[in-house]
CSV table of C-alpha atoms in Angstrom, one decimal:
chain,number,residue,atom,x,y,z
A,211,MET,CA,-0.2,0.1,0.1
A,212,LEU,CA,0.8,3.3,-0.1
A,213,ASP,CA,2.9,5.1,2.8
A,214,PRO,CA,-0.1,7.0,4.6
A,215,GLY,CA,2.2,9.7,5.0
A,216,SER,CA,3.2,11.0,1.5
A,217,THR,CA,2.1,13.6,0.1
A,218,GLU,CA,-0.2,12.1,-3.0
A,219,THR,CA,-2.2,10.6,-0.5
A,220,ASN,CA,-2.7,13.5,2.0
A,221,ALA,CA,-3.2,15.3,-0.8
A,222,VAL,CA,-6.5,13.1,-2.0
A,223,ASP,CA,-7.4,12.3,1.6
A,224,THR,CA,-7.3,16.7,1.9
A,225,GLN,CA,-9.8,17.1,-1.4
A,226,ILE,CA,-12.0,13.9,0.0
A,227,ALA,CA,-12.5,15.6,3.2
A,228,GLN,CA,-13.3,18.6,1.8
A,229,ALA,CA,-15.6,17.0,-0.7
A,230,GLN,CA,-17.3,15.7,2.4
A,231,ALA,CA,-17.8,18.7,4.0
A,232,ARG,CA,-19.2,20.3,1.0
A,233,VAL,CA,-21.7,17.6,0.6
A,234,LYS,CA,-23.2,18.0,3.6
A,235,SER,CA,-23.2,21.5,3.4
A,236,SER,CA,-24.6,22.0,-0.2
A,237,ARG,CA,-28.2,22.6,-0.7
A,238,ASN,CA,-28.1,21.1,-4.0
A,239,PRO,CA,-25.0,18.7,-3.4
A,240,ALA,CA,-25.1,16.5,-6.7
A,241,ALA,CA,-22.4,18.4,-8.1
A,242,GLN,CA,-20.3,17.7,-5.0
A,243,VAL,CA,-21.3,14.0,-4.7
A,244,GLU,CA,-19.7,13.6,-8.2
A,245,ARG,CA,-16.9,15.4,-7.5
A,246,LEU,CA,-16.1,13.2,-4.1
A,247,GLY,CA,-16.9,9.9,-6.3
A,248,TRP,CA,-13.7,10.9,-8.9
A,249,LEU,CA,-11.6,12.0,-5.9
A,250,PHE,CA,-12.6,8.1,-4.7
A,251,VAL,CA,-11.2,6.8,-7.8
A,252,GLU,CA,-8.1,8.6,-7.2
A,253,LYS,CA,-7.5,7.2,-4.1
A,254,ALA,CA,-8.2,3.9,-5.1
A,255,ARG,CA,-5.7,4.5,-8.2
A,256,VAL,CA,-2.6,6.1,-5.8
A,257,SER,CA,-3.5,3.1,-2.7
A,258,ASN,CA,-4.3,0.5,-5.0
A,259,ASP,CA,-7.3,-0.3,-2.5
A,260,PRO,CA,-10.4,-1.5,-4.5
A,261,GLY,CA,-12.2,-0.4,-1.4
A,262,PHE,CA,-12.6,2.7,-2.5
A,263,TYR,CA,-14.0,1.9,-5.9
A,264,LYS,CA,-17.3,0.9,-3.9
A,265,LEU,CA,-17.8,4.3,-2.4
A,266,ALA,CA,-17.1,5.6,-5.7
A,267,GLU,CA,-19.5,3.3,-7.2
A,268,GLN,CA,-22.2,4.7,-3.8
A,269,CYS,CA,-21.4,8.0,-5.1
A,270,ALA,CA,-23.1,7.2,-8.9
A,271,LEU,CA,-25.6,5.0,-7.0
A,272,CYS,CA,-26.6,8.2,-4.9
A,273,LEU,CA,-26.4,10.4,-8.1
A,274,GLU,CA,-28.8,8.3,-9.7
A,275,SER,CA,-31.2,8.5,-7.1
A,276,ALA,CA,-31.7,11.8,-7.3
A,277,HIS,CA,-31.6,12.2,-11.2
A,278,SER,CA,-32.7,8.9,-13.0
A,279,ASN,CA,-31.1,10.2,-16.2
A,280,SER,CA,-27.8,11.3,-14.8
A,281,SER,CA,-25.0,10.8,-17.4
A,282,GLU,CA,-23.1,12.0,-14.9
A,283,ALA,CA,-23.5,9.0,-12.7
A,284,LEU,CA,-23.3,6.6,-15.9
A,285,LEU,CA,-19.5,7.8,-16.5
A,286,LEU,CA,-18.7,7.3,-13.1
A,287,ARG,CA,-20.4,4.0,-12.4
A,288,GLY,CA,-19.1,2.6,-15.5
A,289,HIS,CA,-15.6,3.5,-14.9
A,290,VAL,CA,-15.8,2.0,-11.4
A,291,LEU,CA,-17.4,-1.2,-12.7
A,292,HIS,CA,-14.7,-1.0,-16.0
A,293,SER,CA,-11.8,-0.7,-13.0
A,294,LEU,CA,-13.5,-3.7,-11.3
A,295,HIS,CA,-13.4,-5.7,-14.3
A,296,ARG,CA,-17.0,-6.3,-14.5
A,297,PHE,CA,-16.8,-5.1,-18.2
A,298,LYS,CA,-20.2,-6.4,-19.8
A,299,GLU,CA,-21.5,-4.3,-17.4
A,300,ALA,CA,-19.5,-1.3,-18.2
A,301,GLU,CA,-19.7,-1.9,-21.7
A,302,SER,CA,-23.6,-1.6,-21.5
A,303,LEU,CA,-23.1,2.2,-19.6
A,304,ALA,CA,-20.9,3.4,-22.0
A,305,LEU,CA,-23.1,2.5,-25.3
A,306,GLU,CA,-25.9,4.2,-23.1
A,307,LEU,CA,-23.6,7.1,-22.5
A,308,THR,CA,-22.4,7.5,-26.4
A,309,GLY,CA,-25.5,7.1,-27.7
A,310,LYS,CA,-27.2,10.1,-26.0
A,311,ARG,CA,-24.2,12.4,-26.2
A,312,GLU,CA,-21.0,13.1,-27.8
A,313,MET,CA,-18.3,13.2,-24.8
A,314,ALA,CA,-14.6,11.9,-24.8
A,315,PHE,CA,-14.9,10.3,-22.2
A,316,ASP,CA,-17.9,8.5,-22.9
A,317,PHE,CA,-15.9,6.9,-25.5
A,318,GLY,CA,-12.9,6.2,-23.7
A,319,LEU,CA,-14.7,4.5,-21.3
A,320,LEU,CA,-16.1,2.5,-24.1
A,321,GLY,CA,-13.0,1.9,-25.9
A,322,ASP,CA,-11.8,0.6,-22.4
A,323,VAL,CA,-14.3,-2.1,-22.1
A,324,GLU,CA,-13.6,-3.1,-25.8
A,325,TYR,CA,-10.0,-3.6,-25.6
A,326,ASP,CA,-10.2,-5.7,-22.5
A,327,GLN,CA,-12.8,-7.8,-23.7
A,328,GLY,CA,-10.3,-8.7,-26.8
A,329,LYS,CA,-12.7,-6.5,-29.3
A,330,VAL,CA,-10.1,-4.4,-31.0
A,331,PRO,CA,-11.6,-3.1,-34.2
A,332,GLU,CA,-14.5,-1.6,-31.9
A,333,ALA,CA,-12.0,-0.1,-29.5
A,334,VAL,CA,-9.8,1.6,-32.2
A,335,ALA,CA,-13.2,3.2,-33.3
A,336,ALA,CA,-14.3,4.3,-30.4
A,337,TYR,CA,-10.7,5.6,-29.5
A,338,GLN,CA,-10.8,7.8,-32.8
A,339,ARG,CA,-14.3,8.9,-32.2
A,340,MET,CA,-12.2,10.0,-28.1
A,341,VAL,CA,-9.2,11.7,-30.0
A,342,ASN,CA,-11.4,13.6,-32.6
A,343,LEU,CA,-13.6,15.1,-30.2
A,344,ARG,CA,-10.5,15.9,-27.3
A,345,PRO,CA,-6.7,15.2,-28.4
A,346,ASP,CA,-5.3,15.0,-25.1
A,347,LEU,CA,-3.2,12.6,-22.6
A,348,GLN,CA,-5.9,10.4,-22.2
A,349,ALA,CA,-6.9,10.3,-25.8
A,350,TYR,CA,-3.4,9.8,-27.1
A,351,SER,CA,-2.5,7.4,-24.6
A,352,ARG,CA,-5.0,5.3,-25.3
A,353,ILE,CA,-3.9,5.6,-29.1
A,354,SER,CA,-0.8,4.7,-28.0
A,355,GLN,CA,-2.2,1.2,-26.2
A,356,VAL,CA,-4.0,0.3,-29.0
A,357,ARG,CA,-1.2,0.8,-32.0
A,358,TRP,CA,1.6,-1.7,-29.4
A,359,LEU,CA,-1.3,-4.2,-28.9
A,360,THR,CA,-1.3,-4.1,-32.8
A,361,GLY,CA,2.4,-4.3,-33.3
A,362,ASP,CA,3.2,-0.9,-34.0
A,363,LEU,CA,6.4,0.1,-31.3
A,364,SER,CA,7.4,3.3,-33.1
A,365,GLY,CA,3.6,4.7,-33.2
A,366,ALA,CA,2.9,3.5,-30.1
A,367,VAL,CA,6.3,5.6,-29.4
A,368,GLU,CA,4.8,8.6,-30.9
A,369,ALA,CA,1.2,8.6,-29.4
A,370,MET,CA,2.5,8.2,-26.0
A,371,THR,CA,4.8,10.9,-26.5
A,372,LEU,CA,2.3,13.3,-27.5
A,373,ALA,CA,0.3,11.8,-24.5
A,374,ALA,CA,3.2,12.7,-22.1
A,375,GLN,CA,3.3,16.3,-23.8
A,376,ALA,CA,-0.1,16.8,-22.8
A,377,GLY,CA,0.2,16.0,-19.6
A,378,SER,CA,0.9,18.8,-16.6
A,379,PRO,CA,2.6,19.1,-13.2
A,380,LEU,CA,-0.6,19.9,-11.7
A,381,ASN,CA,-1.9,16.7,-12.8
A,382,ALA,CA,1.1,14.9,-11.4
A,383,GLU,CA,-0.7,11.3,-11.2
A,384,PRO,CA,-1.9,10.3,-14.7
A,385,THR,CA,0.8,12.3,-15.7
A,386,ALA,CA,3.4,10.2,-13.8
A,387,TRP,CA,1.8,7.1,-15.6
A,388,THR,CA,2.0,8.7,-18.7
A,389,TYR,CA,5.4,8.6,-18.6
A,390,SER,CA,6.3,5.1,-16.5
A,391,ARG,CA,4.4,3.7,-20.0
A,392,LEU,CA,6.4,5.8,-22.3
A,393,ALA,CA,9.7,4.3,-20.2
A,394,LEU,CA,8.9,1.0,-21.1
A,395,LEU,CA,8.0,1.7,-24.9
A,396,GLN,CA,11.0,3.2,-25.2
A,397,LEU,CA,12.9,0.2,-23.1
A,398,GLN,CA,11.3,-1.8,-25.3
A,399,SER,CA,12.8,0.1,-28.7
A,400,GLY,CA,16.3,-0.2,-27.5
A,401,ASP,CA,16.5,3.6,-25.9
A,402,LEU,CA,17.6,3.1,-22.6
A,403,PRO,CA,19.1,6.4,-21.9
A,404,GLY,CA,15.2,7.9,-23.0
A,405,ALA,CA,13.7,5.3,-21.2
A,406,ARG,CA,15.8,6.3,-17.9
A,407,GLN,CA,15.0,9.9,-18.9
A,408,SER,CA,11.3,9.0,-18.8
A,409,ALA,CA,11.2,7.1,-15.7
A,410,ASN,CA,13.2,9.5,-13.7
A,411,TYR,CA,10.7,12.6,-14.6
A,412,ALA,CA,7.6,10.2,-13.9
A,413,LEU,CA,9.2,10.2,-9.8
A,414,LEU,CA,10.1,13.7,-10.1
A,415,LEU,CA,6.1,14.4,-11.1
A,416,GLN,CA,5.2,11.7,-8.5
A,417,THR,CA,7.5,10.5,-5.7
A,418,ASN,CA,5.5,7.6,-4.9
A,419,SER,CA,4.3,6.5,-8.3
A,420,ALA,CA,4.4,2.7,-8.1
A,421,ALA,CA,4.2,2.4,-12.3
A,422,ALA,CA,7.3,4.5,-11.9
A,423,TRP,CA,9.6,2.9,-9.9
A,424,LEU,CA,8.4,-0.8,-11.7
A,425,ALA,CA,9.6,0.9,-15.1
A,426,LEU,CA,12.8,2.4,-13.2
A,427,GLY,CA,13.3,-0.9,-11.8
A,428,ARG,CA,13.1,-2.8,-15.2
A,429,ILE,CA,15.2,-0.4,-16.7
A,430,GLN,CA,18.0,-1.4,-13.9
A,431,LEU,CA,17.3,-5.0,-14.2
A,432,ALA,CA,17.7,-4.9,-17.9
A,433,SER,CA,21.0,-2.9,-17.5
A,434,ARG,CA,22.5,-5.5,-14.9
A,435,GLU,CA,22.1,-2.8,-12.2
A,436,THR,CA,20.8,-5.8,-9.9
A,437,ASN,CA,21.1,-4.0,-6.8
A,438,ALA,CA,19.5,-0.7,-8.3
A,439,SER,CA,17.0,-2.5,-9.6
A,440,ILE,CA,15.9,-4.4,-6.0
A,441,GLU,CA,15.9,-1.0,-4.6
A,442,SER,CA,13.2,0.4,-7.1
A,443,LEU,CA,11.4,-2.9,-7.1
A,444,GLY,CA,11.1,-3.0,-4.0
A,445,LYS,CA,9.5,0.5,-3.5
A,446,ALA,CA,7.4,-0.5,-6.5
A,447,ALA,CA,6.4,-3.9,-4.3
A,448,ALA,CA,5.5,-1.9,-1.3
A,449,LEU,CA,3.8,0.4,-2.8
A,450,ASN,CA,1.8,-1.9,-5.2
A,451,HIS,CA,1.3,-5.3,-3.8
A,452,LEU,CA,0.2,-6.7,-7.4
A,453,PRO,CA,1.9,-9.8,-8.3
A,454,GLU,CA,3.8,-7.9,-11.8
A,455,ALA,CA,5.8,-5.7,-9.3
A,456,GLN,CA,6.7,-8.8,-6.9
A,457,TRP,CA,7.6,-11.5,-9.5
A,458,ALA,CA,9.3,-8.2,-10.6
A,459,LEU,CA,11.6,-8.3,-7.5
A,460,ALA,CA,11.8,-11.8,-6.5
A,461,ASP,CA,13.4,-12.3,-10.0
A,462,ALA,CA,15.8,-9.3,-9.3
A,463,LEU,CA,16.7,-11.4,-5.7
A,464,ARG,CA,17.2,-14.3,-7.5
A,465,ASP,CA,19.5,-13.1,-10.3
A,466,ALA,CA,21.5,-11.5,-7.4
A,467,GLY,CA,21.9,-14.8,-5.4
A,468,ARG,CA,19.6,-13.2,-2.3
A,469,PHE,CA,17.5,-16.3,-2.3
A,470,SER,CA,15.8,-16.1,1.0
A,471,GLU,CA,14.6,-12.4,0.4
A,472,ALA,CA,13.4,-13.9,-2.7
A,473,GLU,CA,11.1,-16.5,-1.5
A,474,HIS,CA,9.8,-14.2,1.4
A,475,VAL,CA,8.7,-11.9,-1.8
A,476,GLU,CA,7.4,-14.8,-3.2
A,477,LYS,CA,5.1,-16.1,0.0
A,478,GLU,CA,3.9,-12.6,-0.4
A,479,LEU,CA,2.9,-13.1,-3.7
A,480,GLN,CA,1.4,-16.5,-2.9
A,481,LYS,CA,-1.0,-14.9,-0.4
A,482,ARG,CA,-3.2,-12.3,-2.5
A,483,GLY,CA,-2.0,-13.0,-5.7
A,484,ALA,CA,-4.9,-14.9,-6.6
A,485,SER,CA,-7.8,-12.2,-5.5
A,486,GLU,CA,-5.6,-9.0,-6.4
A,487,ASP,CA,-4.5,-10.4,-10.1
A,488,PRO,CA,-5.5,-13.5,-11.2
A,489,ARG,CA,-4.1,-13.6,-14.6
A,490,SER,CA,-0.5,-12.2,-13.6
A,491,PHE,CA,-0.2,-14.8,-10.5
A,492,SER,CA,-1.3,-17.4,-13.3
A,493,LEU,CA,1.7,-16.7,-15.1
A,494,PHE,CA,3.6,-16.5,-12.4
A,495,LEU,CA,2.5,-20.2,-11.4
A,496,SER,CA,2.9,-21.4,-14.9
A,497,THR,CA,6.4,-20.1,-15.2
A,498,ARG,CA,7.5,-21.7,-11.5
A,499,GLY,CA,5.7,-24.6,-12.3
A,500,GLN,CA,3.8,-24.8,-8.5
A,501,GLN,CA,0.0,-25.0,-8.2
A,502,VAL,CA,-0.6,-25.7,-12.0
A,503,ASP,CA,-4.4,-26.8,-11.9
A,504,LEU,CA,-4.5,-23.6,-9.7
A,505,ALA,CA,-3.0,-21.2,-12.3
A,506,LEU,CA,-5.0,-23.3,-15.4
A,507,ARG,CA,-8.3,-22.4,-13.0
A,508,LEU,CA,-7.2,-18.2,-12.4
A,509,ALA,CA,-6.6,-18.5,-16.3
A,510,GLN,CA,-9.9,-20.1,-17.3
A,511,SER,CA,-11.8,-18.1,-14.9
A,512,GLN,CA,-10.2,-14.5,-16.7
A,513,LEU,CA,-10.8,-16.0,-20.3
A,514,ASP,CA,-15.0,-15.9,-18.9
A,515,THR,CA,-14.4,-12.2,-18.8
A,516,ARG,CA,-11.2,-10.4,-20.5
A,517,LYS,CA,-11.0,-12.3,-24.0
A,518,ASP,CA,-7.9,-10.2,-25.0
A,519,VAL,CA,-4.6,-11.5,-26.4
A,520,PHE,CA,-2.7,-11.5,-23.1
A,521,THR,CA,-5.7,-13.9,-21.2
A,522,HIS,CA,-5.2,-16.0,-24.1
A,523,ASP,CA,-1.5,-16.1,-23.4
A,524,ALA,CA,-1.9,-16.9,-19.8
A,525,LEU,CA,-4.2,-19.7,-20.4
A,526,ALA,CA,-1.8,-21.1,-22.8
A,527,TRP,CA,0.8,-20.9,-20.8
A,528,ALA,CA,-1.0,-22.6,-17.9
A,529,LEU,CA,-2.1,-25.5,-20.3
A,530,LYS,CA,1.6,-25.6,-21.2
A,531,ALA,CA,2.4,-26.1,-17.2
A,532,SER,CA,-0.4,-28.6,-17.6
A,533,GLY,CA,0.9,-30.8,-20.2
A,534,ARG,CA,-1.5,-30.4,-22.6
A,535,TRP,CA,0.6,-29.2,-25.2
A,536,PRO,CA,-2.1,-29.4,-28.4
A,537,GLU,CA,-4.1,-26.8,-26.5
A,538,ALA,CA,-1.7,-24.9,-25.4
A,539,ARG,CA,-0.9,-24.5,-28.9
A,540,ALA,CA,-4.2,-23.6,-30.1
A,541,GLU,CA,-4.5,-20.3,-27.3
A,542,MET,CA,-1.1,-19.5,-28.6
A,543,THR,CA,-2.3,-18.8,-32.0
A,544,LYS,CA,-5.1,-16.5,-30.8
A,545,ALA,CA,-2.6,-15.1,-27.9
A,546,LEU,CA,-0.5,-13.9,-31.5
A,547,ALA,CA,-3.8,-12.8,-33.6
A,548,GLU,CA,-3.0,-9.3,-33.0
A,549,HIS,CA,0.7,-9.4,-33.7
A,550,THR,CA,1.8,-7.7,-30.8
A,551,GLN,CA,5.3,-7.3,-30.4
A,552,ASP,CA,6.2,-8.7,-27.1
A,553,ALA,CA,8.6,-10.8,-25.7
A,554,ARG,CA,6.8,-12.5,-23.3
A,555,LEU,CA,4.7,-13.3,-25.3
A,556,PHE,CA,6.9,-15.1,-27.8
A,557,PHE,CA,9.0,-16.6,-25.5
A,558,HIS,CA,5.7,-18.4,-24.2
A,559,SER,CA,5.3,-19.0,-28.5
A,560,ALA,CA,9.1,-20.4,-28.2
A,561,VAL,CA,8.6,-22.9,-25.8
A,562,ILE,CA,5.3,-23.6,-26.5
A,563,SER,CA,6.5,-24.4,-30.3
A,564,ALA,CA,9.2,-26.2,-29.2
A,565,ALA,CA,7.4,-29.0,-27.1
A,566,ALA,CA,4.9,-29.6,-29.4
A,567,GLY,CA,8.2,-30.8,-31.8
A,568,ASP,CA,8.0,-27.7,-33.9
A,569,LYS,CA,11.9,-26.6,-34.6
A,570,ASP,CA,11.5,-23.7,-36.8
A,571,ALA,CA,8.4,-22.2,-35.3
A,572,ALA,CA,10.6,-22.6,-32.1
A,573,LYS,CA,13.2,-21.3,-33.5
A,574,LEU,CA,11.7,-18.2,-34.9
A,575,TYR,CA,9.7,-17.5,-31.8
A,576,ALA,CA,12.8,-17.4,-29.8
A,577,GLN,CA,14.6,-15.1,-32.6
A,578,LEU,CA,11.5,-12.7,-31.7
A,579,ALA,CA,11.8,-13.1,-28.1
A,580,TRP,CA,15.9,-12.1,-28.2
A,581,GLN,CA,15.1,-8.8,-29.9
A,582,SER,CA,13.3,-7.7,-27.1
A,583,GLY,CA,14.9,-9.4,-24.4
A,584,GLN,CA,15.5,-6.6,-22.3
A,585,MET,CA,11.9,-6.8,-21.7
A,586,LEU,CA,12.0,-10.7,-20.1
A,587,PHE,CA,13.0,-11.3,-16.0
A,588,PRO,CA,16.4,-13.1,-15.7
A,589,SER,CA,14.4,-16.4,-15.5
A,590,GLU,CA,12.5,-15.8,-18.5
A,591,ARG,CA,15.9,-15.0,-20.0
A,592,GLU,CA,17.5,-18.2,-18.8
A,593,SER,CA,14.5,-20.7,-19.6
A,594,LEU,CA,14.7,-18.9,-23.3
A,595,GLY,CA,18.3,-19.9,-23.3
A,596,LEU,CA,16.9,-23.5,-23.1
A,597,VAL,CA,15.4,-23.5,-26.0
A,598,ALA,CA,17.4,-22.0,-28.3
A,599,PRO,CA,21.1,-21.6,-26.7
A,600,GLY,CA,23.0,-20.5,-29.5
A,601,GLU,CA,20.7,-17.7,-30.2
A,602,LYS,CA,21.2,-16.1,-26.0
A,603,ARG,CA,24.7,-16.6,-26.9
A,604,SER,CA,24.4,-14.7,-30.0
A,605,GLN,CA,23.0,-11.8,-28.1
A,606,GLU,CA,25.3,-11.7,-24.8
């Protein structure tokens, strides 16, 4: 969780208290209730506590009870439902909103829920409407994400750069997130100096940004600055207990030979992983070859609501861990359907292809994985080297 004494947390808490006071004192509190709801959303993001999304949802329901056709209430509740991964419910609200008015954030919400359900053409259309209406940080960052998903890395960097430039230090949290995401795109592009500069600027904007510390830690890990990466990833994991940060930290600790500390981090990951991020936790378990039945159940349950390429990848990887190679390969084909340039997707495809006896495909995907091997964790690079050891040596 975020340090309760941090500047970011205190600022949001102060604004929440002020909004609550205005709700109580106002004769027409609707605007203050809406403001309070969005503050709870911000609090949920910076604290990684989904309980605040529930409070935001109550604000939306309060607005709806006073004004049954309130578009403001629909947008707030739709955003909350999306954040809680209740995509079908959020999609219904987003379609209702975009059918009754032309507002950029309505199309942003629609694009988000379509994106997470694997409906990429529909997401692209919604995001294009959003950027046409309001070309700002929110719109450009979504365009960047969709470009990256569909294999256009340079276009993704270009759009995220526009998003970052449209940000403001006065709106630190989303601007810091944007620079953090830009840092990872630059890292994948091989621009380590640019990636480091973006991550450092994100931390200048928001010192307790888990996304920025995670980006910096991954940049340091890719640069073989193992001790520095452990410090950065440790801060990310302390701020945000999601499996991605804890997994990266555990891998860095193992790479440094600090095995007992790595085991402690992994035990913490085991406690909350299934509830906080089932898909990433499934990937972790499958990679480690642990609790493979649980990994498979988690991936299958995620596919009920999230039919994007990364959920197909998680299921493919869990099927591989369970020894179900033909099914794993079928799911991996779906994971590669958007032509996403992602080292982990390629790594998984190389391993699955090799197990299926397709040496040519295994070699091709191993080569693709090594081209952006800086995005893999140390244990993943080691495993990839077992698939194509000649490729590993050529990259070192």
